[in-house]
PDB file of N, H, CA, C and O in Angstrom:
ATOM      1  N   MET A   1      59.230   0.757  30.599  1.00  0.00           N
ATOM      2  CA  MET A   1      59.669  -0.516  31.144  1.00  0.00           C
ATOM      3  C   MET A   1      58.860  -1.645  30.521  1.00  0.00           C
ATOM      4  O   MET A   1      57.629  -1.620  30.535  1.00  0.00           O
ATOM      5  N   LEU A   2      59.530  -2.596  29.995  1.00  0.00           N
ATOM      6  H   LEU A   2      60.530  -2.616  29.983  1.00  0.00           H
ATOM      7  CA  LEU A   2      58.878  -3.772  29.447  1.00  0.00           C
ATOM      8  C   LEU A   2      59.131  -4.948  30.364  1.00  0.00           C
ATOM      9  O   LEU A   2      60.251  -5.180  30.819  1.00  0.00           O
ATOM     10  N   SER A   3      58.076  -5.679  30.622  1.00  0.00           N
ATOM     11  H   SER A   3      57.166  -5.491  30.252  1.00  0.00           H
ATOM     12  CA  SER A   3      58.255  -6.876  31.432  1.00  0.00           C
ATOM     13  C   SER A   3      58.334  -8.077  30.505  1.00  0.00           C
ATOM     14  O   SER A   3      57.786  -8.052  29.403  1.00  0.00           O
ATOM     15  N   GLU A   4      58.984  -9.079  30.927  1.00  0.00           N
ATOM     16  H   GLU A   4      59.429  -9.099  31.822  1.00  0.00           H
ATOM     17  CA  GLU A   4      59.185 -10.286  30.119  1.00  0.00           C
ATOM     18  C   GLU A   4      58.151 -11.357  30.441  1.00  0.00           C
ATOM     19  O   GLU A   4      58.389 -12.543  30.215  1.00  0.00           O
ATOM     20  N   VAL A   5      56.998 -10.936  30.969  1.00  0.00           N
ATOM     21  H   VAL A   5      56.805  -9.972  31.152  1.00  0.00           H
ATOM     22  CA  VAL A   5      55.960 -11.891  31.339  1.00  0.00           C
ATOM     23  C   VAL A   5      55.059 -12.098  30.123  1.00  0.00           C
ATOM     24  O   VAL A   5      54.481 -11.143  29.605  1.00  0.00           O
ATOM     25  N   THR A   6      54.943 -13.313  29.681  1.00  0.00           N
ATOM     26  H   THR A   6      55.412 -14.089  30.101  1.00  0.00           H
ATOM     27  CA  THR A   6      54.075 -13.617  28.540  1.00  0.00           C
ATOM     28  C   THR A   6      52.744 -14.158  29.048  1.00  0.00           C
ATOM     29  O   THR A   6      52.705 -14.906  30.024  1.00  0.00           O
ATOM     30  N   PRO A   7      51.657 -13.780  28.387  1.00  0.00           N
ATOM     31  CA  PRO A   7      50.354 -14.303  28.819  1.00  0.00           C
ATOM     32  C   PRO A   7      50.258 -15.787  28.485  1.00  0.00           C
ATOM     33  O   PRO A   7      50.952 -16.280  27.596  1.00  0.00           O
ATOM     34  N   PRO A   8      49.401 -16.483  29.200  1.00  0.00           N
ATOM     35  CA  PRO A   8      49.249 -17.912  28.911  1.00  0.00           C
ATOM     36  C   PRO A   8      48.666 -18.106  27.513  1.00  0.00           C
ATOM     37  O   PRO A   8      47.923 -17.248  27.036  1.00  0.00           O
ATOM     38  N   PRO A   9      48.984 -19.204  26.855  1.00  0.00           N
ATOM     39  CA  PRO A   9      48.448 -19.432  25.506  1.00  0.00           C
ATOM     40  C   PRO A   9      46.942 -19.653  25.549  1.00  0.00           C
ATOM     41  O   PRO A   9      46.399 -20.154  26.534  1.00  0.00           O
ATOM     42  N   ARG A  10      46.277 -19.269  24.460  1.00  0.00           N
ATOM     43  H   ARG A  10      46.718 -18.862  23.660  1.00  0.00           H
ATOM     44  CA  ARG A  10      44.824 -19.453  24.383  1.00  0.00           C
ATOM     45  C   ARG A  10      44.504 -20.933  24.278  1.00  0.00           C
ATOM     46  O   ARG A  10      45.222 -21.716  23.657  1.00  0.00           O
ATOM     47  N   GLN A  11      43.393 -21.280  24.915  1.00  0.00           N
ATOM     48  H   GLN A  11      42.810 -20.644  25.420  1.00  0.00           H
ATOM     49  CA  GLN A  11      42.929 -22.651  24.786  1.00  0.00           C
ATOM     50  C   GLN A  11      42.273 -22.815  23.430  1.00  0.00           C
ATOM     51  O   GLN A  11      41.530 -21.942  22.981  1.00  0.00           O
ATOM     52  N   ARG A  12      42.546 -23.922  22.786  1.00  0.00           N
ATOM     53  H   ARG A  12      43.149 -24.631  23.151  1.00  0.00           H
ATOM     54  CA  ARG A  12      41.918 -24.201  21.495  1.00  0.00           C
ATOM     55  C   ARG A  12      40.483 -24.666  21.728  1.00  0.00           C
ATOM     56  O   ARG A  12      40.192 -25.396  22.676  1.00  0.00           O
ATOM     57  N   LEU A  13      39.605 -24.227  20.844  1.00  0.00           N
ATOM     58  H   LEU A  13      39.841 -23.635  20.075  1.00  0.00           H
ATOM     59  CA  LEU A  13      38.216 -24.663  20.947  1.00  0.00           C
ATOM     60  C   LEU A  13      38.106 -26.095  20.456  1.00  0.00           C
ATOM     61  O   LEU A  13      38.777 -26.502  19.507  1.00  0.00           O
ATOM     62  N   SER A  14      37.265 -26.829  21.107  1.00  0.00           N
ATOM     63  H   SER A  14      36.719 -26.498  21.877  1.00  0.00           H
ATOM     64  CA  SER A  14      37.036 -28.195  20.657  1.00  0.00           C
ATOM     65  C   SER A  14      36.120 -28.186  19.434  1.00  0.00           C
ATOM     66  O   SER A  14      35.485 -27.177  19.127  1.00  0.00           O
ATOM     67  N   ALA A  15      36.062 -29.307  18.751  1.00  0.00           N
ATOM     68  H   ALA A  15      36.577 -30.127  19.000  1.00  0.00           H
ATOM     69  CA  ALA A  15      35.206 -29.411  17.568  1.00  0.00           C
ATOM     70  C   ALA A  15      33.741 -29.187  17.934  1.00  0.00           C
ATOM     71  O   ALA A  15      32.991 -28.598  17.156  1.00  0.00           O
ATOM     72  N   ALA A  16      33.334 -29.649  19.102  1.00  0.00           N
ATOM     73  H   ALA A  16      33.943 -30.127  19.734  1.00  0.00           H
ATOM     74  CA  ALA A  16      31.946 -29.461  19.526  1.00  0.00           C
ATOM     75  C   ALA A  16      31.638 -27.985  19.758  1.00  0.00           C
ATOM     76  O   ALA A  16      30.542 -27.526  19.436  1.00  0.00           O
ATOM     77  N   GLN A  17      32.584 -27.240  20.311  1.00  0.00           N
ATOM     78  H   GLN A  17      33.474 -27.613  20.573  1.00  0.00           H
ATOM     79  CA  GLN A  17      32.371 -25.815  20.534  1.00  0.00           C
ATOM     80  C   GLN A  17      32.297 -25.053  19.214  1.00  0.00           C
ATOM     81  O   GLN A  17      31.478 -24.148  19.058  1.00  0.00           O
ATOM     82  N   ILE A  18      33.149 -25.422  18.274  1.00  0.00           N
ATOM     83  H   ILE A  18      33.814 -26.157  18.401  1.00  0.00           H
ATOM     84  CA  ILE A  18      33.116 -24.772  16.964  1.00  0.00           C
ATOM     85  C   ILE A  18      31.789 -25.076  16.266  1.00  0.00           C
ATOM     86  O   ILE A  18      31.164 -24.180  15.698  1.00  0.00           O
ATOM     87  N   ALA A  19      31.364 -26.327  16.310  1.00  0.00           N
ATOM     88  H   ALA A  19      31.872 -27.055  16.772  1.00  0.00           H
ATOM     89  CA  ALA A  19      30.094 -26.710  15.694  1.00  0.00           C
ATOM     90  C   ALA A  19      28.929 -25.983  16.363  1.00  0.00           C
ATOM     91  O   ALA A  19      27.988 -25.562  15.689  1.00  0.00           O
ATOM     92  N   GLY A  20      28.990 -25.839  17.666  1.00  0.00           N
ATOM     93  H   GLY A  20      29.754 -26.182  18.213  1.00  0.00           H
ATOM     94  CA  GLY A  20      27.937 -25.135  18.385  1.00  0.00           C
ATOM     95  C   GLY A  20      27.844 -23.676  17.987  1.00  0.00           C
ATOM     96  O   GLY A  20      26.747 -23.136  17.846  1.00  0.00           O
ATOM     97  N   ARG A  21      28.991 -23.033  17.806  1.00  0.00           N
ATOM     98  H   ARG A  21      29.882 -23.472  17.920  1.00  0.00           H
ATOM     99  CA  ARG A  21      28.978 -21.633  17.384  1.00  0.00           C
ATOM    100  C   ARG A  21      28.432 -21.485  15.968  1.00  0.00           C
ATOM    101  O   ARG A  21      27.684 -20.552  15.677  1.00  0.00           O
ATOM    102  N   TRP A  22      28.812 -22.417  15.087  1.00  0.00           N
ATOM    103  H   TRP A  22      29.420 -23.175  15.323  1.00  0.00           H
ATOM    104  CA  TRP A  22      28.293 -22.388  13.719  1.00  0.00           C
ATOM    105  C   TRP A  22      26.783 -22.575  13.725  1.00  0.00           C
ATOM    106  O   TRP A  22      26.067 -21.871  13.013  1.00  0.00           O
ATOM    107  N   LEU A  23      26.294 -23.519  14.522  1.00  0.00           N
ATOM    108  H   LEU A  23      26.876 -24.091  15.100  1.00  0.00           H
ATOM    109  CA  LEU A  23      24.853 -23.755  14.572  1.00  0.00           C
ATOM    110  C   LEU A  23      24.102 -22.554  15.145  1.00  0.00           C
ATOM    111  O   LEU A  23      23.007 -22.227  14.686  1.00  0.00           O
ATOM    112  N   LEU A  24      24.678 -21.913  16.126  1.00  0.00           N
ATOM    113  H   LEU A  24      25.567 -22.179  16.498  1.00  0.00           H
ATOM    114  CA  LEU A  24      24.044 -20.727  16.688  1.00  0.00           C
ATOM    115  C   LEU A  24      23.976 -19.618  15.644  1.00  0.00           C
ATOM    116  O   LEU A  24      22.945 -18.962  15.496  1.00  0.00           O
ATOM    117  N   GLY A  25      25.063 -19.413  14.929  1.00  0.00           N
ATOM    118  H   GLY A  25      25.900 -19.946  15.049  1.00  0.00           H
ATOM    119  CA  GLY A  25      25.071 -18.394  13.885  1.00  0.00           C
ATOM    120  C   GLY A  25      24.083 -18.690  12.779  1.00  0.00           C
ATOM    121  O   GLY A  25      23.368 -17.802  12.316  1.00  0.00           O
ATOM    122  N   LEU A  26      24.046 -19.950  12.356  1.00  0.00           N
ATOM    123  H   LEU A  26      24.627 -20.672  12.732  1.00  0.00           H
ATOM    124  CA  LEU A  26      23.101 -20.327  11.303  1.00  0.00           C
ATOM    125  C   LEU A  26      21.652 -20.176  11.767  1.00  0.00           C
ATOM    126  O   LEU A  26      20.788 -19.779  10.985  1.00  0.00           O
ATOM    127  N   THR A  27      21.387 -20.490  13.023  1.00  0.00           N
ATOM    128  H   THR A  27      22.089 -20.813  13.658  1.00  0.00           H
ATOM    129  CA  THR A  27      20.035 -20.353  13.559  1.00  0.00           C
ATOM    130  C   THR A  27      19.600 -18.890  13.564  1.00  0.00           C
ATOM    131  O   THR A  27      18.460 -18.575  13.221  1.00  0.00           O
ATOM    132  N   ILE A  28      20.498 -18.009  13.950  1.00  0.00           N
ATOM    133  H   ILE A  28      21.424 -18.265  14.229  1.00  0.00           H
ATOM    134  CA  ILE A  28      20.172 -16.580  13.984  1.00  0.00           C
ATOM    135  C   ILE A  28      19.921 -16.064  12.568  1.00  0.00           C
ATOM    136  O   ILE A  28      18.947 -15.350  12.328  1.00  0.00           O
ATOM    137  N   VAL A  29      20.796 -16.424  11.635  1.00  0.00           N
ATOM    138  H   VAL A  29      21.587 -17.004  11.830  1.00  0.00           H
ATOM    139  CA  VAL A  29      20.626 -15.975  10.252  1.00  0.00           C
ATOM    140  C   VAL A  29      19.337 -16.535   9.661  1.00  0.00           C
ATOM    141  O   VAL A  29      18.603 -15.814   8.985  1.00  0.00           O
ATOM    142  N   ALA A  30      19.056 -17.803   9.907  1.00  0.00           N
ATOM    143  H   ALA A  30      19.652 -18.388  10.457  1.00  0.00           H
ATOM    144  CA  ALA A  30      17.832 -18.408   9.378  1.00  0.00           C
ATOM    145  C   ALA A  30      16.596 -17.731   9.972  1.00  0.00           C
ATOM    146  O   ALA A  30      15.601 -17.543   9.272  1.00  0.00           O
ATOM    147  N   GLY A  31      16.648 -17.370  11.227  1.00  0.00           N
ATOM    148  H   GLY A  31      17.456 -17.523  11.795  1.00  0.00           H
ATOM    149  CA  GLY A  31      15.519 -16.674  11.846  1.00  0.00           C
ATOM    150  C   GLY A  31      15.283 -15.309  11.226  1.00  0.00           C
ATOM    151  O   GLY A  31      14.138 -14.922  10.993  1.00  0.00           O
ATOM    152  N   LEU A  32      16.354 -14.578  10.958  1.00  0.00           N
ATOM    153  H   LEU A  32      17.284 -14.892  11.147  1.00  0.00           H
ATOM    154  CA  LEU A  32      16.213 -13.264  10.338  1.00  0.00           C
ATOM    155  C   LEU A  32      15.674 -13.378   8.917  1.00  0.00           C
ATOM    156  O   LEU A  32      14.783 -12.625   8.524  1.00  0.00           O
ATOM    157  N   VAL A  33      16.208 -14.310   8.157  1.00  0.00           N
ATOM    158  H   VAL A  33      16.932 -14.922   8.476  1.00  0.00           H
ATOM    159  CA  VAL A  33      15.738 -14.501   6.780  1.00  0.00           C
ATOM    160  C   VAL A  33      14.280 -14.944   6.778  1.00  0.00           C
ATOM    161  O   VAL A  33      13.483 -14.456   5.977  1.00  0.00           O
ATOM    162  N   GLY A  34      13.932 -15.856   7.663  1.00  0.00           N
ATOM    163  H   GLY A  34      14.580 -16.252   8.314  1.00  0.00           H
ATOM    164  CA  GLY A  34      12.549 -16.321   7.737  1.00  0.00           C
ATOM    165  C   GLY A  34      11.586 -15.218   8.116  1.00  0.00           C
ATOM    166  O   GLY A  34      10.480 -15.151   7.580  1.00  0.00           O
ATOM    167  N   SER A  35      11.985 -14.352   9.030  1.00  0.00           N
ATOM    168  H   SER A  35      12.884 -14.406   9.466  1.00  0.00           H
ATOM    169  CA  SER A  35      11.092 -13.264   9.429  1.00  0.00           C
ATOM    170  C   SER A  35      10.891 -12.269   8.297  1.00  0.00           C
ATOM    171  O   SER A  35       9.808 -11.702   8.156  1.00  0.00           O
ATOM    172  N   VAL A  36      11.919 -12.051   7.493  1.00  0.00           N
ATOM    173  H   VAL A  36      12.799 -12.512   7.608  1.00  0.00           H
ATOM    174  CA  VAL A  36      11.767 -11.160   6.339  1.00  0.00           C
ATOM    175  C   VAL A  36      10.840 -11.789   5.307  1.00  0.00           C
ATOM    176  O   VAL A  36       9.977 -11.112   4.748  1.00  0.00           O
ATOM    177  N   ILE A  37      11.017 -13.081   5.057  1.00  0.00           N
ATOM    178  H   ILE A  37      11.718 -13.631   5.512  1.00  0.00           H
ATOM    179  CA  ILE A  37      10.177 -13.760   4.059  1.00  0.00           C
ATOM    180  C   ILE A  37       8.721 -13.785   4.511  1.00  0.00           C
ATOM    181  O   ILE A  37       7.819 -13.548   3.708  1.00  0.00           O
ATOM    182  N   ILE A  38       8.487 -14.069   5.787  1.00  0.00           N
ATOM    183  H   ILE A  38       9.220 -14.261   6.439  1.00  0.00           H
ATOM    184  CA  ILE A  38       7.112 -14.132   6.292  1.00  0.00           C
ATOM    185  C   ILE A  38       6.493 -12.739   6.368  1.00  0.00           C
ATOM    186  O   ILE A  38       5.302 -12.580   6.101  1.00  0.00           O
ATOM    187  N   GLY A  39       7.271 -11.745   6.723  1.00  0.00           N
ATOM    188  H   GLY A  39       8.239 -11.874   6.940  1.00  0.00           H
ATOM    189  CA  GLY A  39       6.730 -10.394   6.876  1.00  0.00           C
ATOM    190  C   GLY A  39       6.568  -9.632   5.589  1.00  0.00           C
ATOM    191  O   GLY A  39       5.882  -8.610   5.556  1.00  0.00           O
ATOM    192  N   ARG A  40       7.187 -10.105   4.524  1.00  0.00           N
ATOM    193  H   ARG A  40       7.745 -10.935   4.550  1.00  0.00           H
ATOM    194  CA  ARG A  40       7.156  -9.367   3.269  1.00  0.00           C
ATOM    195  C   ARG A  40       5.745  -9.200   2.691  1.00  0.00           C
ATOM    196  O   ARG A  40       5.419  -8.102   2.241  1.00  0.00           O
ATOM    197  N   PRO A  41       4.901 -10.223   2.681  1.00  0.00           N
ATOM    198  CA  PRO A  41       3.544 -10.017   2.138  1.00  0.00           C
ATOM    199  C   PRO A  41       2.746  -8.977   2.913  1.00  0.00           C
ATOM    200  O   PRO A  41       1.888  -8.307   2.338  1.00  0.00           O
ATOM    201  N   ALA A  42       3.007  -8.835   4.179  1.00  0.00           N
ATOM    202  H   ALA A  42       3.704  -9.380   4.646  1.00  0.00           H
ATOM    203  CA  ALA A  42       2.271  -7.853   4.975  1.00  0.00           C
ATOM    204  C   ALA A  42       2.687  -6.428   4.638  1.00  0.00           C
ATOM    205  O   ALA A  42       1.925  -5.489   4.869  1.00  0.00           O
ATOM    206  N   LEU A  43       3.891  -6.258   4.092  1.00  0.00           N
ATOM    207  H   LEU A  43       4.509  -7.021   3.904  1.00  0.00           H
ATOM    208  CA  LEU A  43       4.369  -4.921   3.772  1.00  0.00           C
ATOM    209  C   LEU A  43       3.990  -4.479   2.368  1.00  0.00           C
ATOM    210  O   LEU A  43       4.026  -3.286   2.064  1.00  0.00           O
ATOM    211  N   SER A  44       3.628  -5.420   1.512  1.00  0.00           N
ATOM    212  H   SER A  44       3.598  -6.388   1.759  1.00  0.00           H
ATOM    213  CA  SER A  44       3.297  -5.057   0.132  1.00  0.00           C
ATOM    214  C   SER A  44       1.790  -5.005  -0.039  1.00  0.00           C
ATOM    215  O   SER A  44       1.050  -5.735   0.620  1.00  0.00           O
ATOM    216  N   THR A  45       1.343  -4.124  -0.943  1.00  0.00           N
ATOM    217  H   THR A  45       1.945  -3.532  -1.479  1.00  0.00           H
ATOM    218  CA  THR A  45      -0.086  -4.038  -1.229  1.00  0.00           C
ATOM    219  C   THR A  45      -0.373  -4.890  -2.459  1.00  0.00           C
ATOM    220  O   THR A  45       0.442  -4.927  -3.382  1.00  0.00           O
ATOM    221  N   PRO A  46      -1.499  -5.568  -2.492  1.00  0.00           N
ATOM    222  CA  PRO A  46      -1.841  -6.371  -3.668  1.00  0.00           C
ATOM    223  C   PRO A  46      -2.002  -5.486  -4.901  1.00  0.00           C
ATOM    224  O   PRO A  46      -2.512  -4.370  -4.799  1.00  0.00           O
ATOM    225  N   ALA A  47      -1.574  -5.970  -6.056  1.00  0.00           N
ATOM    226  H   ALA A  47      -1.159  -6.876  -6.139  1.00  0.00           H
ATOM    227  CA  ALA A  47      -1.620  -5.176  -7.284  1.00  0.00           C
ATOM    228  C   ALA A  47      -3.057  -5.010  -7.793  1.00  0.00           C
ATOM    229  O   ALA A  47      -3.347  -4.015  -8.457  1.00  0.00           O
ATOM    230  N   GLY A  48      -3.946  -5.934  -7.509  1.00  0.00           N
ATOM    231  H   GLY A  48      -3.710  -6.742  -6.969  1.00  0.00           H
ATOM    232  CA  GLY A  48      -5.299  -5.881  -8.045  1.00  0.00           C
ATOM    233  C   GLY A  48      -6.210  -4.902  -7.334  1.00  0.00           C
ATOM    234  O   GLY A  48      -7.204  -4.466  -7.915  1.00  0.00           O
ATOM    235  N   THR A  49      -5.909  -4.545  -6.108  1.00  0.00           N
ATOM    236  H   THR A  49      -5.102  -4.900  -5.636  1.00  0.00           H
ATOM    237  CA  THR A  49      -6.800  -3.671  -5.350  1.00  0.00           C
ATOM    238  C   THR A  49      -6.286  -2.238  -5.417  1.00  0.00           C
ATOM    239  O   THR A  49      -5.088  -2.000  -5.262  1.00  0.00           O
ATOM    240  N   PRO A  50      -7.182  -1.288  -5.646  1.00  0.00           N
ATOM    241  CA  PRO A  50      -6.738   0.117  -5.668  1.00  0.00           C
ATOM    242  C   PRO A  50      -6.409   0.588  -4.258  1.00  0.00           C
ATOM    243  O   PRO A  50      -6.992   0.118  -3.280  1.00  0.00           O
ATOM    244  N   THR A  51      -5.493   1.496  -4.170  1.00  0.00           N
ATOM    245  H   THR A  51      -5.019   1.878  -4.964  1.00  0.00           H
ATOM    246  CA  THR A  51      -5.120   2.029  -2.844  1.00  0.00           C
ATOM    247  C   THR A  51      -6.215   2.983  -2.383  1.00  0.00           C
ATOM    248  O   THR A  51      -6.769   3.733  -3.187  1.00  0.00           O
ATOM    249  N   GLN A  52      -6.522   2.955  -1.105  1.00  0.00           N
ATOM    250  H   GLN A  52      -6.072   2.345  -0.452  1.00  0.00           H
ATOM    251  CA  GLN A  52      -7.549   3.825  -0.561  1.00  0.00           C
ATOM    252  C   GLN A  52      -6.992   5.234  -0.436  1.00  0.00           C
ATOM    253  O   GLN A  52      -5.838   5.439  -0.062  1.00  0.00           O
ATOM    254  N   GLN A  53      -7.846   6.195  -0.759  1.00  0.00           N
ATOM    255  H   GLN A  53      -8.784   6.028  -1.062  1.00  0.00           H
ATOM    256  CA  GLN A  53      -7.474   7.570  -0.565  1.00  0.00           C
ATOM    257  C   GLN A  53      -8.368   8.159   0.523  1.00  0.00           C
ATOM    258  O   GLN A  53      -9.522   7.764   0.689  1.00  0.00           O
ATOM    259  N   SER A  54      -7.815   9.092   1.239  1.00  0.00           N
ATOM    260  H   SER A  54      -6.877   9.412   1.104  1.00  0.00           H
ATOM    261  CA  SER A  54      -8.616   9.697   2.289  1.00  0.00           C
ATOM    262  C   SER A  54      -9.667  10.611   1.665  1.00  0.00           C
ATOM    263  O   SER A  54      -9.517  11.037   0.520  1.00  0.00           O
ATOM    264  N   GLN A  55     -10.717  10.911   2.403  1.00  0.00           N
ATOM    265  H   GLN A  55     -10.838  10.565   3.333  1.00  0.00           H
ATOM    266  CA  GLN A  55     -11.772  11.763   1.890  1.00  0.00           C
ATOM    267  C   GLN A  55     -11.257  13.185   1.651  1.00  0.00           C
ATOM    268  O   GLN A  55     -11.760  13.880   0.767  1.00  0.00           O
ATOM    269  N   ALA A  56     -10.280  13.616   2.412  1.00  0.00           N
ATOM    270  H   ALA A  56      -9.872  13.051   3.130  1.00  0.00           H
ATOM    271  CA  ALA A  56      -9.752  14.966   2.229  1.00  0.00           C
ATOM    272  C   ALA A  56      -9.051  15.089   0.880  1.00  0.00           C
ATOM    273  O   ALA A  56      -9.125  16.139   0.242  1.00  0.00           O
ATOM    274  N   SER A  57      -8.381  14.046   0.442  1.00  0.00           N
ATOM    275  H   SER A  57      -8.321  13.193   0.960  1.00  0.00           H
ATOM    276  CA  SER A  57      -7.695  14.124  -0.846  1.00  0.00           C
ATOM    277  C   SER A  57      -8.653  14.051  -2.014  1.00  0.00           C
ATOM    278  O   SER A  57      -8.291  14.423  -3.130  1.00  0.00           O
ATOM    279  N   GLN A  58      -9.881  13.574  -1.781  1.00  0.00           N
ATOM    280  H   GLN A  58     -10.175  13.272  -0.874  1.00  0.00           H
ATOM    281  CA  GLN A  58     -10.885  13.513  -2.849  1.00  0.00           C
ATOM    282  C   GLN A  58     -11.737  14.780  -2.910  1.00  0.00           C
ATOM    283  O   GLN A  58     -12.597  14.905  -3.782  1.00  0.00           O
ATOM    284  N   GLY A  59     -11.512  15.691  -2.019  1.00  0.00           N
ATOM    285  H   GLY A  59     -10.813  15.590  -1.311  1.00  0.00           H
ATOM    286  CA  GLY A  59     -12.259  16.945  -2.019  1.00  0.00           C
ATOM    287  C   GLY A  59     -13.588  16.873  -1.313  1.00  0.00           C
ATOM    288  O   GLY A  59     -14.444  17.725  -1.549  1.00  0.00           O
ATOM    289  N   HIS A  60     -13.798  15.897  -0.458  1.00  0.00           N
ATOM    290  H   HIS A  60     -13.103  15.205  -0.266  1.00  0.00           H
ATOM    291  CA  HIS A  60     -15.077  15.767   0.269  1.00  0.00           C
ATOM    292  C   HIS A  60     -14.962  16.381   1.624  1.00  0.00           C
ATOM    293  O   HIS A  60     -15.927  16.374   2.388  1.00  0.00           O
TER     294      HIS A  60
END
């Protein structure tokens, strides 16, 4: 059985709502990119310093 009842039409978003969603999305993306950029030096080891080895690997 099919009913002939149609749902009400969707309300169109206003320009302010669209701009707000864009700004929210950009803020989230900028936060993620910024956290990767800031955290990257902490994850890499400096090239000039030798990596420490444990005493067990040196045979002591």
